[in-house]
mmCIF file of C-alpha atoms and ligand atoms in Angstrom:
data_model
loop_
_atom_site.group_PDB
_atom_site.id
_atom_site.type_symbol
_atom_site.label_atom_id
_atom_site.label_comp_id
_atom_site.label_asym_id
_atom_site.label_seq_id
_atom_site.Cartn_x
_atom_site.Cartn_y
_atom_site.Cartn_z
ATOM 1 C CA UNK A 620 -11.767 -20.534 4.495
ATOM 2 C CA UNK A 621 -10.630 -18.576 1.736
ATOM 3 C CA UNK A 622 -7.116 -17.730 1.295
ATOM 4 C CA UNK A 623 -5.490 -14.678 2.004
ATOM 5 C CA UNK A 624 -5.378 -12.016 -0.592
ATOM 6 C CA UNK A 625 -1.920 -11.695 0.535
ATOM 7 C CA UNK A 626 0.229 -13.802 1.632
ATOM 8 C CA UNK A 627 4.145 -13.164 2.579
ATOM 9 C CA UNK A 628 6.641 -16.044 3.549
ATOM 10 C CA UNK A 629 10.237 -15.761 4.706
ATOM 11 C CA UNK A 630 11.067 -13.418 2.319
ATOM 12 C CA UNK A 631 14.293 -12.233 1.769
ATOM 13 C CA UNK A 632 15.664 -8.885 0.044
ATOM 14 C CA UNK A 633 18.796 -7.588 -0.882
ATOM 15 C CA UNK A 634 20.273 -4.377 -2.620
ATOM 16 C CA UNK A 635 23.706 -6.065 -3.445
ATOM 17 C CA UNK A 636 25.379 -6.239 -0.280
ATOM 18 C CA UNK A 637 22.650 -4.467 1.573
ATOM 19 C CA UNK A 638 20.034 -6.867 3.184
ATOM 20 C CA UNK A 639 17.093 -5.167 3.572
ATOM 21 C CA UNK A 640 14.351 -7.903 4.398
ATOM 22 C CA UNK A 641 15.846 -10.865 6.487
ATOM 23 C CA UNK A 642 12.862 -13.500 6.443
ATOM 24 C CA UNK A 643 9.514 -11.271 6.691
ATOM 25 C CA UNK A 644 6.109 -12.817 7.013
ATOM 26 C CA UNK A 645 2.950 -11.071 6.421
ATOM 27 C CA UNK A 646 -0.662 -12.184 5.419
ATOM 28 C CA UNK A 647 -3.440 -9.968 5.101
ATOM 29 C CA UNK A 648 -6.613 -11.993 5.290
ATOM 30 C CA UNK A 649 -9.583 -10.386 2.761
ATOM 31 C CA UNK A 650 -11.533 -7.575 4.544
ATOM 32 C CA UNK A 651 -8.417 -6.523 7.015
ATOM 33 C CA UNK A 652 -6.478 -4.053 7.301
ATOM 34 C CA UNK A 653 -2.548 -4.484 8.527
ATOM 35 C CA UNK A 654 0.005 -1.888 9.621
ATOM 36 C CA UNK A 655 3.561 -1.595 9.007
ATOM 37 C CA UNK A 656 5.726 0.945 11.375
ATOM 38 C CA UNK A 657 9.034 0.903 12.143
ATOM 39 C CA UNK A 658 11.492 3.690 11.617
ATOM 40 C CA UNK A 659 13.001 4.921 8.287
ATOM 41 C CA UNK A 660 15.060 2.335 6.479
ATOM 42 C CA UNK A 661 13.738 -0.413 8.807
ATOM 43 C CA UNK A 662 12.266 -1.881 5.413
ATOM 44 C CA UNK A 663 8.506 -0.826 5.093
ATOM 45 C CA UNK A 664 8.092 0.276 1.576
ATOM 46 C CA UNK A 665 10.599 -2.516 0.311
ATOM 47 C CA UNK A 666 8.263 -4.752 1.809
ATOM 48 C CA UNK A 667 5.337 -3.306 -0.036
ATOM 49 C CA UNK A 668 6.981 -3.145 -3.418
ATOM 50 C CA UNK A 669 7.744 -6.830 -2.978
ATOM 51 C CA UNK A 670 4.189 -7.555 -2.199
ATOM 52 C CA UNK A 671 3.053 -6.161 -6.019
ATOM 53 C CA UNK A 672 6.067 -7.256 -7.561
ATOM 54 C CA UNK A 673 7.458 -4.153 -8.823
ATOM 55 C CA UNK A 674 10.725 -4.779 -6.687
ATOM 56 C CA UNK A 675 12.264 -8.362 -7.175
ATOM 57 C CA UNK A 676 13.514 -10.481 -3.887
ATOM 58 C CA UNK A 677 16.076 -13.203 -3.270
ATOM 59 C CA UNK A 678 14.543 -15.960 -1.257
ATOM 60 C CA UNK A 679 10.583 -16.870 -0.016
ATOM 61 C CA UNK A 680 7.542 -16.743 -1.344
ATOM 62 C CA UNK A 681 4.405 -14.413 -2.249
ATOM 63 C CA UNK A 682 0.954 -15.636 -2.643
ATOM 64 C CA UNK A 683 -1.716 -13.882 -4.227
ATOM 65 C CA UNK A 684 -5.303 -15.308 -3.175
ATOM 66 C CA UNK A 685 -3.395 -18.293 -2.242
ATOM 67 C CA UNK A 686 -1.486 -18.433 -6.131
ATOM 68 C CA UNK A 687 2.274 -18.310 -5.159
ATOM 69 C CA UNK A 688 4.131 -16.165 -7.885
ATOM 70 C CA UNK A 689 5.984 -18.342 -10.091
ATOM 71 C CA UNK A 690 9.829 -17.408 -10.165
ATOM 72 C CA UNK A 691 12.323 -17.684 -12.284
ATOM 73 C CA UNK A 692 16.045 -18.078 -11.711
ATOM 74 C CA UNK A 693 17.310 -17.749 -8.323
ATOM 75 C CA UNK A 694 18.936 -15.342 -5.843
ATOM 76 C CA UNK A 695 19.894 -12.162 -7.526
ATOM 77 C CA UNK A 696 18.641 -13.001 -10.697
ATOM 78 C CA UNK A 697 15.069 -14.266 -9.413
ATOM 79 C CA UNK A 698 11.948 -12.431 -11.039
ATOM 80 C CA UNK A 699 8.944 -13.141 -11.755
ATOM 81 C CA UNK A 700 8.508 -15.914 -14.501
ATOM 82 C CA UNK A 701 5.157 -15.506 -15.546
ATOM 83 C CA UNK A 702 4.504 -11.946 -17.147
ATOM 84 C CA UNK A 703 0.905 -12.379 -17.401
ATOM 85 C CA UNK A 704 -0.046 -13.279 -13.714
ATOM 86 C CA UNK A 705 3.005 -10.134 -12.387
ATOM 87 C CA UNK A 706 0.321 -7.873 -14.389
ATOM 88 C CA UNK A 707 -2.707 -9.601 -12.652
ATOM 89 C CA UNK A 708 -1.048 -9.185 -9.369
ATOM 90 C CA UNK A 709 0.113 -5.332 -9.647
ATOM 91 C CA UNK A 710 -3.073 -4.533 -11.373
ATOM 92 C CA UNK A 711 -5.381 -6.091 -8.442
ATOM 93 C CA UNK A 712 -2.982 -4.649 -5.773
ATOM 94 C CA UNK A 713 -3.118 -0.957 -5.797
ATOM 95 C CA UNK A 714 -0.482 1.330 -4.868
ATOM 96 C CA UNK A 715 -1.389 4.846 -3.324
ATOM 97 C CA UNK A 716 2.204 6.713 -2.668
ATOM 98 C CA UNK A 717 3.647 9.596 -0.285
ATOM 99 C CA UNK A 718 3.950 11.978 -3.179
ATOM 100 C CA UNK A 719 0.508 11.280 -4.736
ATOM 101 C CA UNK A 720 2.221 10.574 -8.366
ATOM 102 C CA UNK A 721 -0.590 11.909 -10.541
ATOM 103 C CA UNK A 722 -0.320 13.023 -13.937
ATOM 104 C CA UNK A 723 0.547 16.795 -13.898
ATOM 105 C CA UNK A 724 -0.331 17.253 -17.450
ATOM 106 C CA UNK A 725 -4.263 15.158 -17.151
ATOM 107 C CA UNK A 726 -6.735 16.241 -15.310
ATOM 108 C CA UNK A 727 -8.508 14.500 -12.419
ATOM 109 C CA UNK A 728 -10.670 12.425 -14.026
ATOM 110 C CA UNK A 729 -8.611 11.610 -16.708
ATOM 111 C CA UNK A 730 -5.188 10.501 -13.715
ATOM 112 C CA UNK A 731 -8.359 7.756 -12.612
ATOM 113 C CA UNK A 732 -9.859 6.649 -15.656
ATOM 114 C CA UNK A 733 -6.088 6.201 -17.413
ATOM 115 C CA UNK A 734 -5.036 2.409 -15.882
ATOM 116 C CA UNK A 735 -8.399 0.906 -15.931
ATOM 117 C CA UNK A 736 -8.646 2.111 -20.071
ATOM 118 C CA UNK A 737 -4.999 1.163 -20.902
ATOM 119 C CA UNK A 738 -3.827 -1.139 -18.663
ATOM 120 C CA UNK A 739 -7.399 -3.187 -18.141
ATOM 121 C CA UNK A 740 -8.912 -2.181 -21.793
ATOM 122 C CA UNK A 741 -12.053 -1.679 -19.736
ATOM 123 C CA UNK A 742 -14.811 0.075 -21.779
ATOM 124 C CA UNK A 743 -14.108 4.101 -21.546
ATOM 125 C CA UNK A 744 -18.256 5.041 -20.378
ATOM 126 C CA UNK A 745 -18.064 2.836 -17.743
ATOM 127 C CA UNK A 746 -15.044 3.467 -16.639
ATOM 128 C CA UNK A 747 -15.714 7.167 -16.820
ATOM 129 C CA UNK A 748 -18.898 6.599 -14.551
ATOM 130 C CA UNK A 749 -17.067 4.640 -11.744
ATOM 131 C CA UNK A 750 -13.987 7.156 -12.171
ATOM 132 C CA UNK A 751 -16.816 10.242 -11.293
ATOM 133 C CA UNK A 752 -18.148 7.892 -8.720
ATOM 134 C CA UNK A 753 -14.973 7.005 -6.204
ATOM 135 C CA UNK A 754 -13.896 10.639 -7.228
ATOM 136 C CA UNK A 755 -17.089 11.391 -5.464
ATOM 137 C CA UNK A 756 -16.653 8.653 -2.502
ATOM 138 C CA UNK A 757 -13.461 10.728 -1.972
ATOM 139 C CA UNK A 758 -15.177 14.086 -1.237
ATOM 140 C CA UNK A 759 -14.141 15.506 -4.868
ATOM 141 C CA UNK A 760 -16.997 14.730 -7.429
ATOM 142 C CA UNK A 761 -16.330 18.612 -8.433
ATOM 143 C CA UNK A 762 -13.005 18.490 -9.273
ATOM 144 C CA UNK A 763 -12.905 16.076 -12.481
ATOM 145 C CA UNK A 764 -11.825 18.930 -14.791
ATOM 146 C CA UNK A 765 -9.282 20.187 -12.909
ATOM 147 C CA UNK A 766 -5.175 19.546 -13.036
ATOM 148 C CA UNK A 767 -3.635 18.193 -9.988
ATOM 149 C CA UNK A 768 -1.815 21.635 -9.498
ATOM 150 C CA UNK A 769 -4.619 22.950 -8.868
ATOM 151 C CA UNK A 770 -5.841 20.791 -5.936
ATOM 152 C CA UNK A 771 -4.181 21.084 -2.091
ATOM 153 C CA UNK A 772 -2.339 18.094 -1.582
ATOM 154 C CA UNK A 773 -4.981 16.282 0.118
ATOM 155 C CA UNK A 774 -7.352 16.935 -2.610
ATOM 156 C CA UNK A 775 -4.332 15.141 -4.945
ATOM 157 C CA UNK A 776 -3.816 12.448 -2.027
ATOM 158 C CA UNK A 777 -7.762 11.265 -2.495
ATOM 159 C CA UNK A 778 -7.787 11.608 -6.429
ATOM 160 C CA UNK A 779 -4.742 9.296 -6.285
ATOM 161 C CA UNK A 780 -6.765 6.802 -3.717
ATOM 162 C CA UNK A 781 -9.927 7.154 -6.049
ATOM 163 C CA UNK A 782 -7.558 6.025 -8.380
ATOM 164 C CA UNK A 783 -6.352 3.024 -7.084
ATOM 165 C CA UNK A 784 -9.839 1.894 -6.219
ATOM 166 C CA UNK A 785 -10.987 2.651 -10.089
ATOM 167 C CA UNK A 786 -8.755 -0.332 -10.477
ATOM 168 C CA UNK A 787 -10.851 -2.235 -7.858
ATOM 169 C CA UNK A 788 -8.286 -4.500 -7.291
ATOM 170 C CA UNK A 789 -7.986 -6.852 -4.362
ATOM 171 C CA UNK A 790 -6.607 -4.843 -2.006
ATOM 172 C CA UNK A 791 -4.938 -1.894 -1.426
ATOM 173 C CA UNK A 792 -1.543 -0.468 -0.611
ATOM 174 C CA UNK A 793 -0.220 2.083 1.230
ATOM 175 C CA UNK A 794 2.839 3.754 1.563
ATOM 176 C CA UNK A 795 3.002 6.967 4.314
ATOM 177 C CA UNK A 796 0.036 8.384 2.488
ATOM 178 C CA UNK A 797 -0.385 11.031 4.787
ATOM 179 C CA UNK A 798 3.038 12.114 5.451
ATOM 180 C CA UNK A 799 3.496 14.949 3.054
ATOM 181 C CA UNK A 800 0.451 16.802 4.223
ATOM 182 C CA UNK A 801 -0.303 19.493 6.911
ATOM 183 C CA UNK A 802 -2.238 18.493 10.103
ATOM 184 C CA UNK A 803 -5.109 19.193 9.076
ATOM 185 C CA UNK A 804 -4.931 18.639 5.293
ATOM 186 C CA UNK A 805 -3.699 14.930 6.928
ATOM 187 C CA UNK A 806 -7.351 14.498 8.902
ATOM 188 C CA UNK A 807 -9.371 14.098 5.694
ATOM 189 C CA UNK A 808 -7.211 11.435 4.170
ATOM 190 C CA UNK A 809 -7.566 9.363 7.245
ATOM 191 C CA UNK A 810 -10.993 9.856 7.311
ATOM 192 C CA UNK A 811 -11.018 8.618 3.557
ATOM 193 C CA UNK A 812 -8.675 5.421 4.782
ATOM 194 C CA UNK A 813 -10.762 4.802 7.523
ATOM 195 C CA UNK A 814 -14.212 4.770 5.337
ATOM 196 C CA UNK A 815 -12.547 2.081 3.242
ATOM 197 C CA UNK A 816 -11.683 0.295 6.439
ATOM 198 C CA UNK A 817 -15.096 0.315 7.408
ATOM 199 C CA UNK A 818 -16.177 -0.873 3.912
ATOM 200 C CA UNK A 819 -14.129 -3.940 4.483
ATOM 201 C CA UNK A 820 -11.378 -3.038 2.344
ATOM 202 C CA UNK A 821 -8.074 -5.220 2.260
ATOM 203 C CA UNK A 822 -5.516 -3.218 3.075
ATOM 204 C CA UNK A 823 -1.553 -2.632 4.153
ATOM 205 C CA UNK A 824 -0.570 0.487 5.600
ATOM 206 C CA UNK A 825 2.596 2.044 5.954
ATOM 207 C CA UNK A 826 2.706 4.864 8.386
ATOM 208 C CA UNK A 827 4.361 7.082 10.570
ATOM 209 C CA UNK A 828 0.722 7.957 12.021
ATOM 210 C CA UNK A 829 0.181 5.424 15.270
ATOM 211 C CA UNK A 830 -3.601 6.906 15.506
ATOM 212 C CA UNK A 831 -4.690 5.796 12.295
ATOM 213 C CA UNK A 832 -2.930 2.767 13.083
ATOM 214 C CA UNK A 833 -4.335 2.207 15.912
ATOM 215 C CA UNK A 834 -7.778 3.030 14.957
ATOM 216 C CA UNK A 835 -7.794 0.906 11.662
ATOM 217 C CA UNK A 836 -6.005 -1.920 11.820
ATOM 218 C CA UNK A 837 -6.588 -5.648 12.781
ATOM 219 C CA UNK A 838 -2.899 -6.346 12.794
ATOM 220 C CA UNK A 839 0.186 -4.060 13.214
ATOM 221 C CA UNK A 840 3.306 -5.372 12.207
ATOM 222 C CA UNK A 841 6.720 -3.407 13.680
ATOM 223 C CA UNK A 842 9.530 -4.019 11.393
ATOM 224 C CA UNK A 843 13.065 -3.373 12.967
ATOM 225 C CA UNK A 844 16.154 -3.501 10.315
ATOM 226 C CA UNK A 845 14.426 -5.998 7.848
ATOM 227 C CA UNK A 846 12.928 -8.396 10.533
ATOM 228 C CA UNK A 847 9.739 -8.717 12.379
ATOM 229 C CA UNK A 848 10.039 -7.826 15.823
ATOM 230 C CA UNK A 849 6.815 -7.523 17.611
ATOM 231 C CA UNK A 850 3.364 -7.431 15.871
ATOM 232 C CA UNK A 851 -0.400 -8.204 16.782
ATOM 233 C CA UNK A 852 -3.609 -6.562 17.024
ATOM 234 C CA UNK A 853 -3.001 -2.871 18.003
ATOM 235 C CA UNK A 854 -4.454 -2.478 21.308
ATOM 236 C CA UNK A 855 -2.130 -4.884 22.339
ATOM 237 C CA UNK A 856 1.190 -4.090 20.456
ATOM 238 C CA UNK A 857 0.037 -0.155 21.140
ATOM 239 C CA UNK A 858 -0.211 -0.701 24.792
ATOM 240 C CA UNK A 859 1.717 -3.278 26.075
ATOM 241 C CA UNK A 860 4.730 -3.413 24.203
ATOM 242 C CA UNK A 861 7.287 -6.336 25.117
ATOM 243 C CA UNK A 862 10.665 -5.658 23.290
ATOM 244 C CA UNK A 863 12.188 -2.319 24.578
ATOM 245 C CA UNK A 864 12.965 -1.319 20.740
ATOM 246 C CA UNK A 865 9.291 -0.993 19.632
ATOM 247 C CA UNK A 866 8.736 0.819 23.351
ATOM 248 C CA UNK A 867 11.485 3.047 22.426
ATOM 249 C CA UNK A 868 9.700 3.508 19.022
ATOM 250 C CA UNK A 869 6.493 4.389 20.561
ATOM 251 C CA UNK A 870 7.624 6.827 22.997
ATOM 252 C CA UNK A 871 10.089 8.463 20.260
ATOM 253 C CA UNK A 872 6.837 9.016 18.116
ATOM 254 C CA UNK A 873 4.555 9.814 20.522
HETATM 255 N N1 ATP B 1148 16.683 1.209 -4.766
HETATM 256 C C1 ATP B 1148 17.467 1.039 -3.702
HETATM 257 N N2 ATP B 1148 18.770 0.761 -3.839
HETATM 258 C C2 ATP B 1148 19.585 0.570 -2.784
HETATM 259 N N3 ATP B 1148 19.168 0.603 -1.490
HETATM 260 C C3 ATP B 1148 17.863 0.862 -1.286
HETATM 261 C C4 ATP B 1148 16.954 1.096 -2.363
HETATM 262 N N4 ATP B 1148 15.730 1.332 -1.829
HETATM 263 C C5 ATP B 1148 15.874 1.257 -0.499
HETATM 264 N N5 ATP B 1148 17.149 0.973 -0.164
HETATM 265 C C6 ATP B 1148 17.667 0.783 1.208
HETATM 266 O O1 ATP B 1148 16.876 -0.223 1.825
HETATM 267 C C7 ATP B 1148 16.644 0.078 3.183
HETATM 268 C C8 ATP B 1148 15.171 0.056 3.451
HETATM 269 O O2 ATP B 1148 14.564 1.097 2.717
HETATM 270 P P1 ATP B 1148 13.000 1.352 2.732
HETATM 271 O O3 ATP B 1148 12.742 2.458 1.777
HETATM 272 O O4 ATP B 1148 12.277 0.085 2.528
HETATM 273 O O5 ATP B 1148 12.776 1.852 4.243
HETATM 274 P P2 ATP B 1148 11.479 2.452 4.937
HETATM 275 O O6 ATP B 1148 11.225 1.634 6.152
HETATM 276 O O7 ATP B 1148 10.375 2.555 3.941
HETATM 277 O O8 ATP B 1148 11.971 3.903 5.385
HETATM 278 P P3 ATP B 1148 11.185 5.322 5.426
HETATM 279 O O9 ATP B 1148 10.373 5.301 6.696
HETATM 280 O O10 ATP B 1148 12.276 6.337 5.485
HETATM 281 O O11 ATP B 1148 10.350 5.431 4.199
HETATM 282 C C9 ATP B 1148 17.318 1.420 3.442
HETATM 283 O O12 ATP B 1148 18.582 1.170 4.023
HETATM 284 C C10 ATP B 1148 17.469 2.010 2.064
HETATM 285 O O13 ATP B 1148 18.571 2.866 1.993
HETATM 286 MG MG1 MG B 1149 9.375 4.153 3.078
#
């Protein structure tokens, strides 16, 4: 069997005093899609910065196709050791935020060709043609030309997921990516999300939005205060909660 294209172990997170992951586990298996939900400081986006490596943690490990990342130094002054394989990891892990974060001042096409040219010195043509064609996959082949400003912000949300799969990395992460959009603004996103679900897509999702959990997800994880305390597949974990802090959670969102 192959290994999974991520792989968490007991890992441990602090902001100086603050602990903010207290021994999390978390494996996403190629071709599924897990959920992370829990409420607000209960760790989720910590968790999925320490997956790519762009936020350093204490104690545990990360795997990467079954490649643990190679630290150096320990406790608060572990990092990543090996520059090289951090820049294969973040660049075949793709990041799609909250807030979008395009490029105000490039337009469309250029936000989703930019990483694969500089970052990946892939060849400009081709990279132009695939940029056009998830820009397409996304509902938005006609807005190339245009500037971010000038798209609602779920027309910005799918140029920023077209380009994170212009990477085509290994798998994909998300962090609330629909929760600064109106209702209905919201709806094509997760139909976007749960196309590349469909596809087969590795993913991790952070969300406030149990539907779209529930409808894509092979495994839902519910973080309370840095630790795992219930998760499994979402019919399950959705409808027959055991702990009464995740049924609190649930009926609080509901
Ligand atoms: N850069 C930072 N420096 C210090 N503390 C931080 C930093 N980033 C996050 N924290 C703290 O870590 C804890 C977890 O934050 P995190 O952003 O991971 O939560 P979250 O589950 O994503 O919450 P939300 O649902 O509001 O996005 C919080 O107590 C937060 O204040
Ligand atoms: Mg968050």
């Amino acid at each position: 069997m192959n290994a999974p294209v991520i792989e968490i172990r007991d890992l441990h997170k602090s902001y100086g005093d603050l602990e903010v992951l207290k021994g999390v586990d978390v494996t996403a298996p190629a071709g599924h899609v897990v959920s992370l939900i829990g409420s607000s400081g209960s760790g989720k986006s910590t968790l999925l910065r320490c997956a790519n490596l762009l936020e350093d943690s204490q104690q545990g490990d990360v795997l990467f196709c079954g490649e643990p990342v190679i630290w150096k130094g320990t406790g608060q002054s572990r990092h990543p050791g090996d520059h090289a394989q951090m820049i294969r990891i973040r660049t075949n892990l793709s990041m799609v935020f909250q807030q979008f974060n395009l490029w105000a001042h490039m337009t469309i096409l250029q936000n989703v060709m930019e990483a694969p040219v500089t970052v990946l010195k892939r060849d400009k043509a081709e990279v132009e043609e695939k940029a056009r064609a998830y820009l397409a996959k996304v509902g938005i082949g006609d807005k190339c030309d245009v500037y971010p400003a000038q798209l609602s912000g779920g027309q910005q949300q799918r140029a920023a997921i077209a380009r994170a799969l212009c990477m085509e990395p290994r798998a994909l992460l998300f962090d609330e990516p629909t929760s600064a959009l109106d209702p209905e603004l919201e709806q094509e996103v997760v139909k976007v999300i749960k196309d590349l679900a469909t596809e087969g897509r590795t993913m991790i999702i952070v969300t406030h939005d149990m539907r779209l959990a529930a409808d894509v997800s092979d495994h839902v994880i519910f973080l309370h205060q840095g630790k795992i305390e219930e998760e499994g597949a979402p019919d399950v974990l959705f409808n027959h909660p055991k702990t009464d802090r995740l049924r609190g959670f649930l009926s609080a969102t509901q």
